[in-house]
Amino acid sequence: MRSAIGIEEPDLLLVVDVQKDFCPGGRLEIKEGDAVVPVINRLARLFRHAVLTQDWHPAGHLSFASAQPGKRPFESIALPYGEQTLWPDHCVQGSDGAEFHAGLSVLCSELILRKGFRRDVDSYSAFKENDRKTSTGLRGYLKERGFRRLFAVGLALDVCVRFSAEDAAEAGFETYVVVDACRAVDPRAGLEAAKRSFAKAGVTMVESAALAS
Ligand code: VGL
Ligand code: ZN
């Protein structure tokens, strides 16, 4: 086991998409999605700074299978910017399912970054949209604030946490994914693919028990 990581200035906790629609009973429910909440609440007390992301789609968003004639959720389509997985309608702007899980308590949160709000581009990553060109502005914000290490948690490990962490590493942040503070849409293949990809991207996987104040 690696030695403990002491959380200090200027470390950042990045809390990805802990929203009702990704939790049991939601429109794109992830198995045990709500189990991340107590782990994240505990972690949040070690940090001085956090950013929350919120998936925030207009009705009829192109990532919704319902917006693509003849397509069903979890199929994929070719778009001008590449392959796009189709999902059930989820995290529609202003809907109850787009709200954060009611038990989430991250008092050190200083920014809520909404993403996926352009009808014709999805955004898994908190940094770069799925066209891989459009910036969300988060890189500039975090650099300007002087953060150096990022600890990513939330939903889903194999989708938005993965793309956010890899883009963070590419942007030059020392990046960790706290695995027990995440759950995957596909806990088998998706999780395995994420692990391989993290190794290549220079993202380190840690357990929450390894983090200390
Ligand atoms: C997510 C699928 C679609 C996520 C968002 O937050 O991981 N997954 N939109
Ligand atoms: Zn989405």
GROMACS .gro file of C-alpha atoms and ligand atoms in nm:
model
  223
    1MET     CA    1   0.000   0.000   0.000
    2ARG     CA    2   0.127   0.346  -0.080
    3SER     CA    3   0.188   0.584   0.205
    4ALA     CA    4  -0.072   0.837   0.308
    5ILE     CA    5  -0.122   1.149   0.101
    6GLY     CA    6  -0.152   1.461   0.313
    7ILE     CA    7  -0.403   1.707   0.174
    8GLU     CA    8  -0.262   2.058   0.183
    9GLU     CA    9  -0.277   2.392   0.003
   10PRO     CA   10  -0.333   2.424  -0.290
   11ASP     CA   11  -0.513   2.089  -0.344
   12LEU     CA   12  -0.855   2.068  -0.506
   13LEU     CA   13  -1.138   1.817  -0.477
   14LEU     CA   14  -1.325   1.784  -0.808
   15VAL     CA   15  -1.672   1.641  -0.748
   16VAL     CA   16  -1.817   1.516  -1.076
   17ASP     CA   17  -2.189   1.492  -1.146
   18VAL     CA   18  -2.326   1.366  -0.813
   19GLN     CA   19  -2.680   1.424  -0.937
   20LYS     CA   20  -3.010   1.252  -0.872
   21ASP     CA   21  -3.043   1.116  -1.226
   22PHE     CA   22  -2.720   0.915  -1.182
   23CYS     CA   23  -2.835   0.764  -0.852
   24PRO     CA   24  -3.075   0.471  -0.795
   25GLY     CA   25  -3.425   0.574  -0.909
   26GLY     CA   26  -3.282   0.833  -1.150
   27ARG     CA   27  -3.319   0.841  -1.526
   28LEU     CA   28  -2.964   0.719  -1.592
   29GLU     CA   29  -2.913   0.532  -1.271
   30ILE     CA   30  -2.574   0.396  -1.182
   31LYS     CA   31  -2.564   0.096  -0.952
   32GLU     CA   32  -2.476   0.220  -0.601
   33GLY     CA   33  -2.435   0.572  -0.740
   34ASP     CA   34  -2.558   0.716  -0.410
   35ALA     CA   35  -2.292   0.520  -0.217
   36VAL     CA   36  -2.035   0.783  -0.316
   37VAL     CA   37  -2.214   1.052  -0.115
   38PRO     CA   38  -2.095   0.967   0.239
   39VAL     CA   39  -1.743   0.900   0.111
   40ILE     CA   40  -1.731   1.237  -0.067
   41ASN     CA   41  -1.878   1.419   0.235
   42ARG     CA   42  -1.603   1.274   0.452
   43LEU     CA   43  -1.332   1.363   0.199
   44ALA     CA   44  -1.468   1.715   0.163
   45ARG     CA   45  -1.373   1.786   0.523
   46LEU     CA   46  -1.005   1.724   0.441
   47PHE     CA   47  -1.001   1.986   0.166
   48ARG     CA   48  -1.012   2.363   0.173
   49HIS     CA   49  -1.132   2.391  -0.189
   50ALA     CA   50  -1.368   2.199  -0.416
   51VAL     CA   51  -1.535   2.241  -0.754
   52LEU     CA   52  -1.862   2.063  -0.832
   53THR     CA   53  -1.966   1.976  -1.185
   54GLN     CA   54  -2.326   1.941  -1.296
   55ASP     CA   55  -2.438   1.768  -1.614
   56TRP     CA   56  -2.686   2.020  -1.756
   57HIS     CA   57  -2.856   1.932  -2.083
   58PRO     CA   58  -3.126   2.117  -2.276
   59ALA     CA   59  -3.436   1.908  -2.363
   60GLY     CA   60  -3.373   1.726  -2.691
   61HIS     CA   61  -2.995   1.713  -2.637
   62LEU     CA   62  -2.817   1.519  -2.910
   63SER     CA   63  -2.684   1.263  -2.659
   64PHE     CA   64  -3.039   1.154  -2.579
   65ALA     CA   65  -3.147   0.843  -2.772
   66SER     CA   66  -3.495   0.997  -2.777
   67ALA     CA   67  -3.356   1.274  -3.000
   68GLN     CA   68  -3.213   1.028  -3.256
   69PRO     CA   69  -3.483   0.856  -3.463
   70GLY     CA   70  -3.474   0.476  -3.437
   71LYS     CA   71  -3.198   0.473  -3.176
   72ARG     CA   72  -3.204   0.324  -2.831
   73PRO     CA   73  -3.012   0.413  -2.516
   74PHE     CA   74  -2.657   0.274  -2.498
   75GLU     CA   75  -2.627   0.246  -2.877
   76SER     CA   76  -2.382   0.484  -3.036
   77ILE     CA   77  -2.386   0.704  -3.343
   78ALA     CA   78  -2.124   0.871  -3.559
   79LEU     CA   79  -2.132   1.248  -3.528
   80PRO     CA   80  -1.918   1.507  -3.707
   81TYR     CA   81  -1.696   1.513  -3.395
   82GLY     CA   82  -1.676   1.133  -3.359
   83GLU     CA   83  -1.856   0.846  -3.187
   84GLN     CA   84  -2.121   0.942  -2.935
   85THR     CA   85  -2.293   0.701  -2.697
   86LEU     CA   86  -2.666   0.764  -2.665
   87TRP     CA   87  -2.823   0.783  -2.321
   88PRO     CA   88  -3.169   0.793  -2.172
   89ASP     CA   89  -3.285   1.153  -2.123
   90HIS     CA   90  -3.105   1.277  -1.810
   91CYS     CA   91  -3.002   1.589  -1.620
   92VAL     CA   92  -3.239   1.810  -1.814
   93GLN     CA   93  -3.190   2.175  -1.717
   94GLY     CA   94  -3.421   2.268  -1.433
   95SER     CA   95  -3.550   1.914  -1.375
   96ASP     CA   96  -3.542   1.744  -1.036
   97GLY     CA   97  -3.305   1.479  -1.171
   98ALA     CA   98  -3.047   1.745  -1.254
   99GLU     CA   99  -3.025   1.847  -0.888
  100PHE     CA  100  -2.735   1.731  -0.676
  101HIS     CA  101  -2.804   1.433  -0.451
  102ALA     CA  102  -2.980   1.580  -0.147
  103GLY     CA  103  -2.725   1.431   0.093
  104LEU     CA  104  -2.420   1.580  -0.075
  105SER     CA  105  -2.242   1.821   0.158
  106VAL     CA  106  -1.929   1.988   0.024
  107LEU     CA  107  -1.903   2.312   0.218
  108CYS     CA  108  -1.567   2.400   0.064
  109SER     CA  109  -1.719   2.407  -0.285
  110GLU     CA  110  -1.630   2.738  -0.451
  111LEU     CA  111  -1.755   2.683  -0.807
  112ILE     CA  112  -2.032   2.486  -0.976
  113LEU     CA  113  -1.935   2.416  -1.334
  114ARG     CA  114  -2.222   2.321  -1.564
  115LYS     CA  115  -2.147   2.124  -1.878
  116GLY     CA  116  -2.327   1.963  -2.170
  117PHE     CA  117  -2.546   2.269  -2.217
  118ARG     CA  118  -2.491   2.298  -2.593
  119ARG     CA  119  -2.760   2.103  -2.774
  120ASP     CA  120  -2.522   1.971  -3.041
  121VAL     CA  121  -2.213   1.885  -2.836
  122ASP     CA  122  -2.195   1.655  -2.534
  123SER     CA  123  -1.936   1.713  -2.262
  124TYR     CA  124  -1.812   1.425  -2.049
  125SER     CA  125  -1.507   1.616  -1.937
  126ALA     CA  126  -1.518   1.915  -1.706
  127PHE     CA  127  -1.241   2.067  -1.920
  128LYS     CA  128  -1.309   1.995  -2.286
  129GLU     CA  129  -1.634   1.909  -2.460
  130ASN     CA  130  -1.673   1.591  -2.666
  131ASP     CA  131  -1.566   1.766  -2.986
  132ARG     CA  132  -1.233   1.782  -2.798
  133LYS     CA  133  -1.200   2.146  -2.905
  134THR     CA  134  -1.449   2.352  -2.708
  135SER     CA  135  -1.310   2.454  -2.370
  136THR     CA  136  -1.528   2.484  -2.061
  137GLY     CA  137  -1.289   2.741  -1.914
  138LEU     CA  138  -1.210   2.526  -1.610
  139ARG     CA  139  -0.841   2.489  -1.695
  140GLY     CA  140  -0.792   2.865  -1.692
  141TYR     CA  141  -0.992   2.903  -1.371
  142LEU     CA  142  -0.791   2.638  -1.187
  143LYS     CA  143  -0.456   2.768  -1.315
  144GLU     CA  144  -0.544   3.121  -1.219
  145ARG     CA  145  -0.644   3.001  -0.873
  146GLY     CA  146  -0.305   2.829  -0.841
  147PHE     CA  147  -0.420   2.470  -0.788
  148ARG     CA  148  -0.161   2.201  -0.859
  149ARG     CA  149  -0.308   1.868  -0.742
  150LEU     CA  150  -0.659   1.750  -0.830
  151PHE     CA  151  -0.850   1.468  -0.664
  152ALA     CA  152  -1.145   1.356  -0.876
  153VAL     CA  153  -1.450   1.178  -0.733
  154GLY     CA  154  -1.812   1.114  -0.833
  155LEU     CA  155  -2.009   0.973  -1.125
  156ALA     CA  156  -1.942   0.801  -1.346
  157LEU     CA  157  -1.593   0.663  -1.306
  158ASP     CA  158  -1.583   0.530  -1.664
  159VAL     CA  159  -1.741   0.838  -1.827
  160CYS     CA  160  -1.726   1.188  -1.681
  161VAL     CA  161  -1.477   1.121  -1.400
  162ARG     CA  162  -1.249   0.946  -1.648
  163PHE     CA  163  -1.252   1.218  -1.913
  164SER     CA  164  -1.220   1.494  -1.654
  165ALA     CA  165  -0.923   1.328  -1.481
  166GLU     CA  166  -0.743   1.258  -1.807
  167ASP     CA  167  -0.791   1.614  -1.928
  168ALA     CA  168  -0.671   1.742  -1.590
  169ALA     CA  169  -0.352   1.539  -1.623
  170GLU     CA  170  -0.305   1.663  -1.978
  171ALA     CA  171  -0.349   2.020  -1.855
  172GLY     CA  172  -0.055   1.964  -1.622
  173PHE     CA  173  -0.229   1.899  -1.290
  174GLU     CA  174  -0.105   1.614  -1.072
  175THR     CA  175  -0.422   1.408  -1.090
  176TYR     CA  176  -0.571   1.139  -0.867
  177VAL     CA  177  -0.898   0.946  -0.890
  178VAL     CA  178  -1.032   0.835  -0.553
  179VAL     CA  179  -1.183   0.505  -0.662
  180ASP     CA  180  -1.409   0.424  -0.369
  181ALA     CA  181  -1.562   0.773  -0.406
  182CYS     CA  182  -1.672   0.682  -0.762
  183ARG     CA  183  -1.902   0.431  -0.930
  184ALA     CA  184  -1.901   0.324  -1.296
  185VAL     CA  185  -2.185   0.294  -1.548
  186ASP     CA  186  -2.020  -0.032  -1.656
  187PRO     CA  187  -1.840  -0.170  -1.351
  188ARG     CA  188  -1.668  -0.442  -1.556
  189ALA     CA  189  -1.547  -0.340  -1.902
  190GLY     CA  190  -1.584   0.031  -1.836
  191LEU     CA  191  -1.383   0.016  -1.517
  192GLU     CA  192  -1.109  -0.194  -1.677
  193ALA     CA  193  -1.084   0.041  -1.974
  194ALA     CA  194  -1.063   0.337  -1.737
  195LYS     CA  195  -0.782   0.175  -1.536
  196ARG     CA  196  -0.575   0.109  -1.849
  197SER     CA  197  -0.639   0.456  -1.977
  198PHE     CA  198  -0.546   0.621  -1.642
  199ALA     CA  199  -0.212   0.441  -1.646
  200LYS     CA  200  -0.135   0.584  -1.990
  201ALA     CA  201  -0.259   0.931  -1.903
  202GLY     CA  202  -0.057   0.951  -1.582
  203VAL     CA  203  -0.364   0.954  -1.355
  204THR     CA  204  -0.309   0.783  -1.018
  205MET     CA  205  -0.586   0.574  -0.858
  206VAL     CA  206  -0.606   0.594  -0.480
  207GLU     CA  207  -0.842   0.482  -0.202
  208SER     CA  208  -1.003   0.746   0.018
  209ALA     CA  209  -0.840   0.584   0.323
  210ALA     CA  210  -0.501   0.693   0.184
  211LEU     CA  211  -0.592   1.062   0.210
  212ALA     CA  212  -0.531   1.243   0.536
  213SER     CA  213  -0.539   1.601   0.656
  214VGL     C1  214  -2.239   1.104  -1.765
  214VGL     C2  215  -2.332   0.977  -1.930
  214VGL     C3  216  -2.395   1.087  -1.982
  214VGL     C4  217  -2.152   1.112  -1.644
  214VGL     C5  218  -2.301   1.216  -1.815
  214VGL     O1  219  -2.168   1.205  -1.562
  214VGL     O2  220  -2.065   1.024  -1.627
  214VGL     N1  221  -2.254   0.987  -1.824
  214VGL     N2  222  -2.380   1.206  -1.924
  215ZN      ZN  223  -2.499   1.370  -1.982
   0.00000   0.00000   0.00000
